[in-house]
CSV table of C-alpha atoms in Angstrom, one decimal:
chain,number,residue,atom,x,y,z
A,1,MET,CA,44.0,74.1,171.5
A,2,LEU,CA,46.1,74.2,167.9
A,3,PRO,CA,49.3,72.1,167.5
A,4,GLY,CA,51.8,74.4,166.3
A,5,VAL,CA,53.2,75.9,169.2
A,6,LEU,CA,57.4,76.2,169.3
A,7,PRO,CA,59.3,74.1,171.3
A,8,ALA,CA,61.6,75.7,174.0
A,9,GLU,CA,64.8,74.0,172.1
A,10,LEU,CA,63.5,75.8,168.6
A,11,ARG,CA,63.0,78.8,170.8
A,12,ASP,CA,67.0,79.1,171.6
A,13,GLU,CA,67.7,77.9,168.4
A,14,LEU,CA,65.8,80.6,166.6
A,15,ILE,CA,67.5,82.9,168.5
A,16,ALA,CA,70.7,81.9,169.0
A,17,LEU,CA,70.7,82.7,164.9
A,18,ARG,CA,68.6,85.7,165.5
A,19,ARG,CA,72.0,87.3,166.9
A,20,ASP,CA,74.5,85.9,164.4
A,21,LEU,CA,72.3,87.3,161.7
A,22,HIS,CA,72.5,90.6,163.2
A,23,ARG,CA,76.3,90.5,164.4
A,24,HIS,CA,76.6,89.5,160.4
A,25,PRO,CA,73.8,91.7,158.5
A,26,GLU,CA,74.3,92.0,155.0
A,27,LEU,CA,72.8,94.4,151.9
A,28,GLY,CA,70.5,93.5,149.2
A,29,ASN,CA,71.2,91.8,147.1
A,30,GLN,CA,74.0,90.6,148.6
A,31,GLU,CA,72.4,88.5,151.5
A,32,PHE,CA,75.0,85.9,150.5
A,33,ARG,CA,75.9,84.2,153.9
A,34,THR,CA,72.4,85.1,155.0
A,35,THR,CA,70.8,82.6,152.6
A,36,ALA,CA,73.1,79.9,153.0
A,37,ALA,CA,72.3,79.9,156.3
A,38,ILE,CA,68.8,79.3,155.5
A,39,LYS,CA,68.7,77.2,153.1
A,40,ALA,CA,71.6,74.5,155.8
A,41,ARG,CA,68.9,75.0,158.0
A,42,LEU,CA,66.7,74.1,155.6
A,43,GLU,CA,68.1,71.1,154.6
A,44,GLN,CA,68.3,69.9,157.2
A,45,ALA,CA,64.8,69.3,158.1
A,46,GLY,CA,64.7,67.6,155.4
A,47,LEU,CA,63.0,70.7,153.2
A,48,ALA,CA,64.1,71.5,149.6
A,49,PRO,CA,64.8,75.4,149.4
A,50,ARG,CA,65.7,77.2,146.1
A,51,VAL,CA,67.8,79.6,145.4
A,52,LEU,CA,66.0,82.6,143.7
A,53,ASP,CA,67.3,84.1,140.2
A,54,THR,CA,69.3,86.2,141.7
A,55,GLY,CA,71.2,84.5,143.6
A,56,THR,CA,70.5,85.2,147.2
A,57,GLY,CA,66.8,84.9,149.0
A,58,LEU,CA,65.1,81.4,148.6
A,59,LEU,CA,62.1,80.1,148.6
A,60,CYS,CA,61.0,76.2,150.3
A,61,ASP,CA,57.6,75.1,149.9
A,62,ILE,CA,56.0,72.7,152.6
A,63,GLY,CA,53.6,69.7,152.4
A,64,MET,CA,53.8,69.5,148.7
A,65,PRO,CA,52.6,66.1,147.2
A,66,GLU,CA,54.7,63.6,146.6
A,67,GLY,CA,55.4,63.3,142.9
A,68,GLY,CA,56.2,67.1,142.8
A,69,GLY,CA,52.5,67.4,141.0
A,70,GLY,CA,51.6,71.3,142.5
A,71,ALA,CA,49.3,71.9,145.2
A,72,SER,CA,46.1,71.5,144.3
A,73,ARG,CA,44.9,74.4,146.4
A,74,PRO,CA,46.3,77.5,146.5
A,75,MET,CA,49.2,77.9,148.9
A,76,LEU,CA,49.8,80.2,152.0
A,77,ALA,CA,53.2,82.0,151.7
A,78,LEU,CA,55.0,83.0,154.9
A,79,ARG,CA,56.9,86.1,153.7
A,80,ALA,CA,60.1,87.8,155.5
A,81,ASP,CA,63.1,90.0,154.1
A,82,ILE,CA,66.9,88.9,154.4
A,83,ASP,CA,68.7,92.5,153.9
A,84,ALA,CA,70.4,94.8,156.5
A,85,LEU,CA,70.1,98.8,155.9
A,86,PRO,CA,73.7,101.0,155.1
A,87,ILE,CA,74.0,102.7,158.8
A,88,PRO,CA,76.4,101.7,161.9
A,89,ASP,CA,75.1,99.8,164.9
A,90,THR,CA,75.5,102.2,167.5
A,91,LYS,CA,74.4,100.0,171.2
A,92,ILE,CA,76.6,99.8,173.9
A,93,GLY,CA,77.0,96.9,175.6
A,94,CYS,CA,75.6,94.5,173.2
A,95,ALA,CA,77.2,91.0,172.9
A,96,TYR,CA,75.7,90.8,169.3
A,97,ARG,CA,76.5,94.3,168.1
A,98,SER,CA,77.5,94.1,164.2
A,99,THR,CA,80.9,93.2,163.2
A,100,VAL,CA,80.4,94.8,159.7
A,101,PRO,CA,81.2,98.6,159.7
A,102,ASP,CA,79.0,100.6,158.8
A,103,MET,CA,76.4,98.4,158.2
A,104,ALA,CA,73.3,96.8,160.6
A,105,HIS,CA,70.1,95.0,161.1
A,106,ALA,CA,68.1,98.2,161.8
A,107,CYS,CA,64.6,97.0,160.6
A,108,GLY,CA,64.7,93.7,162.4
A,109,HIS,CA,64.7,91.7,158.7
A,110,ASP,CA,66.8,89.3,161.7
A,111,VAL,CA,63.8,88.9,163.3
A,112,HIS,CA,61.2,89.0,160.7
A,113,THR,CA,63.6,86.1,159.3
A,114,VAL,CA,63.9,83.5,161.8
A,115,ALA,CA,60.2,84.0,162.7
A,116,VAL,CA,59.3,82.5,159.3
A,117,LEU,CA,62.1,79.9,159.4
A,118,GLY,CA,61.2,79.0,163.1
A,119,ALA,CA,57.6,78.6,161.0
A,120,GLY,CA,58.6,76.5,158.4
A,121,LEU,CA,60.7,74.4,160.8
A,122,VAL,CA,57.3,73.6,163.2
A,123,LEU,CA,55.1,73.6,159.8
A,124,ALA,CA,57.6,70.9,158.4
A,125,GLU,CA,57.0,68.5,161.5
A,126,LEU,CA,53.5,68.9,161.4
A,127,HIS,CA,53.1,67.9,158.2
A,128,ARG,CA,55.5,64.9,158.8
A,129,ALA,CA,52.3,64.1,161.8
A,130,GLY,CA,49.3,64.6,158.6
A,131,GLN,CA,48.2,67.8,160.9
A,132,LEU,CA,49.0,70.1,158.0
A,133,PRO,CA,45.9,70.6,156.1
A,134,PHE,CA,47.6,72.0,153.1
A,135,PRO,CA,50.7,73.7,151.5
A,136,VAL,CA,52.7,76.5,152.6
A,137,ARG,CA,55.8,78.9,150.7
A,138,LEU,CA,57.6,80.4,152.6
A,139,ILE,CA,59.4,83.6,150.9
A,140,PHE,CA,63.1,84.8,152.6
A,141,GLN,CA,63.4,88.2,150.0
A,142,PRO,CA,66.1,90.0,149.6
A,143,ALA,CA,66.5,93.6,149.1
A,144,GLU,CA,63.5,95.2,150.6
A,145,GLU,CA,65.7,98.5,151.8
A,146,VAL,CA,66.7,98.9,147.9
A,147,LEU,CA,64.1,100.5,145.7
A,148,PRO,CA,61.2,99.2,144.1
A,149,GLY,CA,62.0,96.2,146.3
A,150,GLY,CA,63.3,93.0,146.0
A,151,ALA,CA,60.2,91.9,146.4
A,152,LEU,CA,59.7,92.1,142.1
A,153,ASP,CA,63.0,90.3,141.8
A,154,ALA,CA,61.3,87.5,143.7
A,155,ILE,CA,58.0,87.5,141.5
A,156,GLU,CA,60.0,86.7,138.8
A,157,SER,CA,61.8,83.5,140.1
A,158,GLY,CA,58.2,82.5,141.0
A,159,ALA,CA,57.3,83.6,144.2
A,160,LEU,CA,53.2,83.4,143.8
A,161,ASP,CA,53.1,80.6,141.7
A,162,GLY,CA,51.1,78.7,142.9
A,163,VAL,CA,49.8,81.3,146.0
A,164,GLY,CA,46.4,82.0,147.2
A,165,GLN,CA,47.4,84.3,150.0
A,166,ILE,CA,50.5,85.5,152.1
A,167,ILE,CA,51.1,87.6,155.4
A,168,ALA,CA,53.6,88.3,156.9
A,169,VAL,CA,55.1,90.5,160.2
A,170,HIS,CA,57.2,94.2,160.3
A,171,CYS,CA,58.3,94.3,164.2
A,172,ASP,CA,57.4,97.3,165.4
A,173,PRO,CA,59.0,99.5,168.0
A,174,LYS,CA,55.8,101.5,169.4
A,175,VAL,CA,54.1,98.0,170.2
A,176,ASP,CA,55.0,95.5,173.3
A,177,ALA,CA,56.0,92.0,172.5
A,178,GLY,CA,53.5,90.0,173.4
A,179,ARG,CA,50.9,91.6,171.4
A,180,ILE,CA,51.0,92.6,167.6
A,181,GLY,CA,48.8,96.0,166.3
A,182,LEU,CA,46.3,95.1,163.0
A,183,ARG,CA,44.4,97.0,160.7
A,184,THR,CA,42.6,96.3,157.5
A,185,GLY,CA,43.2,98.3,154.5
A,186,PRO,CA,46.1,100.3,153.8
A,187,ILE,CA,49.1,100.1,157.0
A,188,THR,CA,51.7,101.1,154.9
A,189,SER,CA,52.6,104.1,151.6
A,190,ALA,CA,53.7,104.7,148.8
A,191,CYS,CA,57.5,105.2,148.7
A,192,ASP,CA,59.6,106.6,145.5
A,193,ARG,CA,62.8,108.5,145.6
A,194,VAL,CA,63.4,111.7,143.4
A,195,GLU,CA,66.8,113.3,142.6
A,196,ILE,CA,68.0,117.0,141.0
A,197,THR,CA,70.5,118.1,139.6
A,198,LEU,CA,70.3,122.3,139.4
A,199,ASP,CA,73.1,123.9,136.8
A,200,GLY,CA,73.7,127.6,136.4
A,201,PRO,CA,76.8,129.3,135.1
A,202,GLY,CA,78.1,130.2,138.4
A,203,GLY,CA,80.2,133.5,139.4
A,204,HIS,CA,81.6,135.6,142.2
A,205,THR,CA,79.3,136.6,145.4
A,206,ALA,CA,79.8,140.1,144.6
A,207,ARG,CA,78.0,139.6,141.4
A,208,PRO,CA,74.9,137.3,142.1
A,209,HIS,CA,72.4,139.5,139.0
A,210,LEU,CA,74.9,138.8,137.0
A,211,THR,CA,74.9,134.6,136.9
A,212,THR,CA,72.3,132.1,138.9
A,213,ASP,CA,72.5,131.8,141.9
A,214,LEU,CA,72.4,128.2,142.5
A,215,VAL,CA,72.4,128.2,146.3
A,216,THR,CA,69.4,130.0,146.9
A,217,ALA,CA,67.7,128.6,143.8
A,218,VAL,CA,68.1,125.2,145.4
A,219,ALA,CA,66.8,126.5,148.7
A,220,LYS,CA,63.7,127.1,147.0
A,221,VAL,CA,63.4,124.2,145.5
A,222,ALA,CA,63.4,122.2,149.1
A,223,VAL,CA,61.3,125.1,150.8
A,224,ASP,CA,58.1,126.0,147.9
A,225,VAL,CA,58.2,122.2,146.2
A,226,PRO,CA,56.5,121.3,149.0
A,227,ALA,CA,54.0,124.5,150.1
A,228,LEU,CA,53.3,124.1,146.1
A,229,LEU,CA,52.5,119.8,146.8
A,230,ALA,CA,50.8,120.6,149.0
A,231,ARG,CA,48.3,123.0,147.8
A,232,ARG,CA,47.9,121.0,144.2
A,233,VAL,CA,47.0,117.8,146.0
A,234,ASP,CA,44.0,117.0,148.3
A,235,ALA,CA,45.2,116.5,151.9
A,236,ARG,CA,43.6,113.7,152.5
A,237,SER,CA,46.4,111.7,150.4
A,238,GLY,CA,48.9,112.6,152.4
A,239,LEU,CA,51.5,113.1,150.2
A,240,VAL,CA,54.5,114.7,151.3
A,241,VAL,CA,57.7,115.9,150.2
A,242,THR,CA,60.8,115.2,152.4
A,243,TRP,CA,64.3,115.6,151.4
A,244,GLY,CA,67.0,114.1,153.0
A,245,ARG,CA,70.4,115.4,150.9
A,246,ILE,CA,71.5,119.3,149.6
A,247,ASP,CA,75.0,119.5,148.4
A,248,SER,CA,76.1,122.4,146.8
A,249,GLY,CA,79.3,124.6,147.2
A,250,HIS,CA,83.1,124.7,147.9
A,251,ALA,CA,83.6,128.0,149.0
A,252,CYS,CA,81.8,130.8,150.5
A,253,ASN,CA,82.8,133.8,148.1
A,254,VAL,CA,82.0,131.0,145.0
A,255,ILE,CA,78.6,131.1,144.0
A,256,PRO,CA,78.5,127.5,142.1
A,257,GLN,CA,77.7,125.9,138.7
A,258,HIS,CA,75.9,122.8,139.6
A,259,ALA,CA,73.5,121.5,143.2
A,260,GLU,CA,71.8,118.3,144.1
A,261,LEU,CA,69.1,117.9,146.5
A,262,SER,CA,67.0,114.3,146.6
A,263,GLY,CA,64.3,113.4,148.9
A,264,THR,CA,61.7,110.9,149.5
A,265,VAL,CA,57.9,111.1,147.9
A,266,ARG,CA,55.8,109.3,150.3
A,267,CYS,CA,51.6,109.2,150.1
A,268,LEU,CA,48.6,107.4,151.3
A,269,ASP,CA,47.1,106.5,149.0
A,270,LEU,CA,46.8,104.8,144.7
A,271,ASP,CA,45.7,107.6,143.3
A,272,ALA,CA,47.9,110.4,144.4
A,273,TRP,CA,50.8,107.8,144.0
A,274,ARG,CA,50.0,107.5,140.1
A,275,ALA,CA,49.7,110.8,139.5
A,276,ALA,CA,52.9,112.2,141.7
A,277,PRO,CA,55.6,111.7,139.0
A,278,ASP,CA,53.8,114.3,137.1
A,279,LEU,CA,53.0,116.5,140.1
A,280,VAL,CA,56.5,116.7,141.4
A,281,HIS,CA,58.0,117.0,138.3
A,282,ALA,CA,55.6,120.3,137.6
A,283,ALA,CA,56.6,122.1,140.7
A,284,ILE,CA,60.0,121.7,140.6
A,285,ASP,CA,60.5,122.9,137.0
A,286,GLU,CA,58.3,125.9,138.0
A,287,VAL,CA,60.2,126.7,140.9
A,288,ALA,CA,63.6,126.3,139.2
A,289,GLU,CA,62.5,128.3,136.7
A,290,ILE,CA,62.1,131.6,138.2
A,291,GLN,CA,65.5,131.3,139.7
A,292,ARG,CA,66.8,130.3,136.1
A,293,ALA,CA,68.2,127.6,137.0
A,294,LYS,CA,68.5,124.3,134.8
A,295,THR,CA,66.9,121.3,135.9
A,296,VAL,CA,67.5,117.4,135.7
A,297,ILE,CA,65.1,115.2,137.6
A,298,ASN,CA,65.8,112.2,138.3
A,299,TYR,CA,62.1,110.3,139.9
A,300,VAL,CA,62.8,106.7,141.5
A,301,ARG,CA,59.7,104.9,141.2
A,302,GLY,CA,59.5,102.8,144.9
A,303,VAL,CA,56.7,100.9,146.5
A,304,PRO,CA,53.0,101.1,146.2
A,305,PRO,CA,51.2,101.2,149.6
A,306,VAL,CA,50.6,97.8,151.5
A,307,VAL,CA,46.5,97.4,151.3
A,308,ASN,CA,45.9,94.4,153.9
A,309,ASP,CA,42.8,92.2,152.3
A,310,GLY,CA,39.9,92.1,154.9
A,311,ALA,CA,39.6,88.5,155.1
A,312,VAL,CA,43.7,87.7,155.3
A,313,ALA,CA,43.5,90.6,158.5
A,314,GLU,CA,40.5,88.6,160.1
A,315,LEU,CA,42.9,85.6,159.3
A,316,LEU,CA,45.4,87.2,161.5
A,317,ARG,CA,43.3,88.3,164.2
A,318,ASP,CA,41.8,84.7,164.7
A,319,ALA,CA,45.0,83.5,165.0
A,320,MET,CA,46.2,86.0,167.1
A,321,ALA,CA,43.3,85.0,169.4
A,322,ALA,CA,43.7,81.4,169.3
A,323,ARG,CA,47.6,82.2,170.0
A,324,ARG,CA,47.2,85.0,172.6
A,325,GLY,CA,43.9,85.7,173.2
A,326,LEU,CA,42.1,88.9,171.5
A,327,HIS,CA,43.3,91.1,174.2
A,328,ALA,CA,46.4,90.7,173.2
A,329,ILE,CA,45.9,92.5,169.5
A,330,GLU,CA,46.1,96.3,169.0
A,331,ASP,CA,44.5,99.0,165.8
A,332,THR,CA,47.3,100.3,164.0
A,333,ALA,CA,47.0,103.1,161.8
A,334,GLN,CA,48.5,104.0,158.6
A,335,SER,CA,52.4,104.8,158.7
A,336,LEU,CA,54.3,106.5,156.0
A,337,GLY,CA,57.0,103.8,155.6
A,338,GLY,CA,57.1,102.0,152.7
A,339,GLU,CA,57.5,98.4,152.1
A,340,ASP,CA,58.0,96.7,149.0
A,341,PHE,CA,55.7,93.9,150.6
A,342,SER,CA,52.9,96.1,149.2
A,343,TRP,CA,53.9,94.6,145.5
A,344,TYR,CA,52.9,91.0,146.2
A,345,LEU,CA,49.2,92.5,147.3
A,346,GLU,CA,49.4,93.8,143.7
A,347,ARG,CA,48.6,90.4,142.9
A,348,VAL,CA,47.6,88.2,145.8
A,349,PRO,CA,45.6,89.3,148.5
A,350,GLY,CA,47.5,89.2,151.8
A,351,ALA,CA,48.1,91.1,154.9
A,352,MET,CA,50.8,92.4,157.4
A,353,VAL,CA,50.9,92.7,161.0
A,354,ARG,CA,53.1,94.8,163.4
A,355,LEU,CA,55.1,92.9,165.2
A,356,GLY,CA,55.3,94.5,169.0
A,357,VAL,CA,58.9,94.5,169.7
A,358,ARG,CA,59.0,97.0,173.0
A,359,THR,CA,60.2,94.8,175.7
A,360,PRO,CA,57.0,95.8,178.0
A,361,GLY,CA,57.5,98.5,180.2
A,362,ASP,CA,60.3,100.4,178.6
A,363,GLY,CA,58.1,103.4,177.6
A,364,VAL,CA,57.7,105.0,173.9
A,365,GLY,CA,60.3,102.2,172.7
A,366,GLY,CA,62.9,103.6,170.2
A,367,ASP,CA,61.9,103.6,166.2
A,368,LEU,CA,62.8,101.9,162.6
A,369,HIS,CA,66.0,102.6,161.0
A,370,ARG,CA,68.4,104.0,163.6
A,371,GLY,CA,71.7,102.2,165.0
A,372,ASP,CA,70.3,101.7,168.4
A,373,PHE,CA,67.6,99.4,167.3
A,374,ASP,CA,66.5,96.0,168.9
A,375,ALA,CA,64.0,93.4,169.3
A,376,ASP,CA,62.7,92.3,172.4
A,377,GLU,CA,63.5,88.6,171.4
A,378,SER,CA,60.6,87.1,172.7
A,379,ALA,CA,58.0,88.7,169.8
A,380,ILE,CA,59.9,85.8,167.9
A,381,GLU,CA,57.5,83.1,169.3
A,382,VAL,CA,55.1,85.6,168.6
A,383,ALA,CA,55.7,85.1,165.0
A,384,VAL,CA,56.0,81.6,164.4
A,385,GLU,CA,52.8,80.7,166.5
A,386,LEU,CA,50.8,83.7,164.0
A,387,PHE,CA,52.1,81.6,161.7
A,388,THR,CA,51.6,78.4,162.1
A,389,ALA,CA,48.1,78.9,163.3
A,390,ALA,CA,47.3,81.4,160.4
A,391,ALA,CA,48.2,78.7,158.3
A,392,LEU,CA,46.2,75.7,160.2
A,393,LEU,CA,43.4,78.1,160.6
A,394,ALA,CA,43.6,79.3,156.3
A,395,GLY,CA,43.7,75.0,155.4
A,396,HIS,CA,40.0,75.3,155.9
A,397,ARG,CA,39.0,79.0,154.1
A,398,LEU,CA,41.6,78.2,151.1
């Protein structure tokens, strides 16, 4: 049996910390309290975390040679994201419900955070006992929810220096606690943001033929642009434009002079993602020109797909099998969600697994990015032991 099982006392501490973070969520690049709490616990364990150059998030190496000479072999990195979402916590009767208005850990980043922290504390003990085969880096990354993602800032701060492989988990409320979802190849999709303004002279609704009917124009863009793109891109690429906001006008008998429309562009493969900005620009301009609306398009590059490396995915499969057995692993499909973990994988091989957080017997479960999201906290122990097993097994492979 592999060492590195989570002690009961530490498990309870991690659950308590997760609840504390859940009560005090912080948005991207504002995670000062969260960063301080992680730093204090790592320092208590005799480790030397370093806060990222951006002021939130941190790195911590475990098992580095004495004298700071650096690792002789590439390290395995464990990554957690630490930010929350700008939505209200709508859970009822929950003792650890968010105390911050319009902010909530509705994506499970608090679970990710304590899982990597717990794994680091266990691995530090193994290192002291001479059982850690090679160094491991903990990455606590800010601003995952802020495009193009805080991963780029973490990389700029040296997160991948000396790293050979990187792994992560992401909460999945469609998978039972005690299990993981695993996939080789793309597991998430690319995600960009598009913001459009349309302008015209405005006028009276009695005479739309004498002006630009901006309400009709923005409605046409909303409906026709996705339809055009569906015929200009290979359907297998999964390129989808979905609008989240439309705003125009104030009075029922006035044609407005200004309209706004914003949404996301998602696609399943890298080639489609690289072509998406030009394709989306052309489709918007084409539809708006017919309506005689002037447009300004702000296309914000987001993240490429997370593409799991085959060897690292196999490492995670073996790690989970060693802890829970092969029956605790299920295949998972590629989602249209975006994740800035992809930026790390543009530079080093790695993989992300879906961590089951649905209480067994709860049926279909809920979804992420909802105010009532919660996680079965037994998943924390699963994630810690997955990470520690992967670190021990990777020592014989890197």
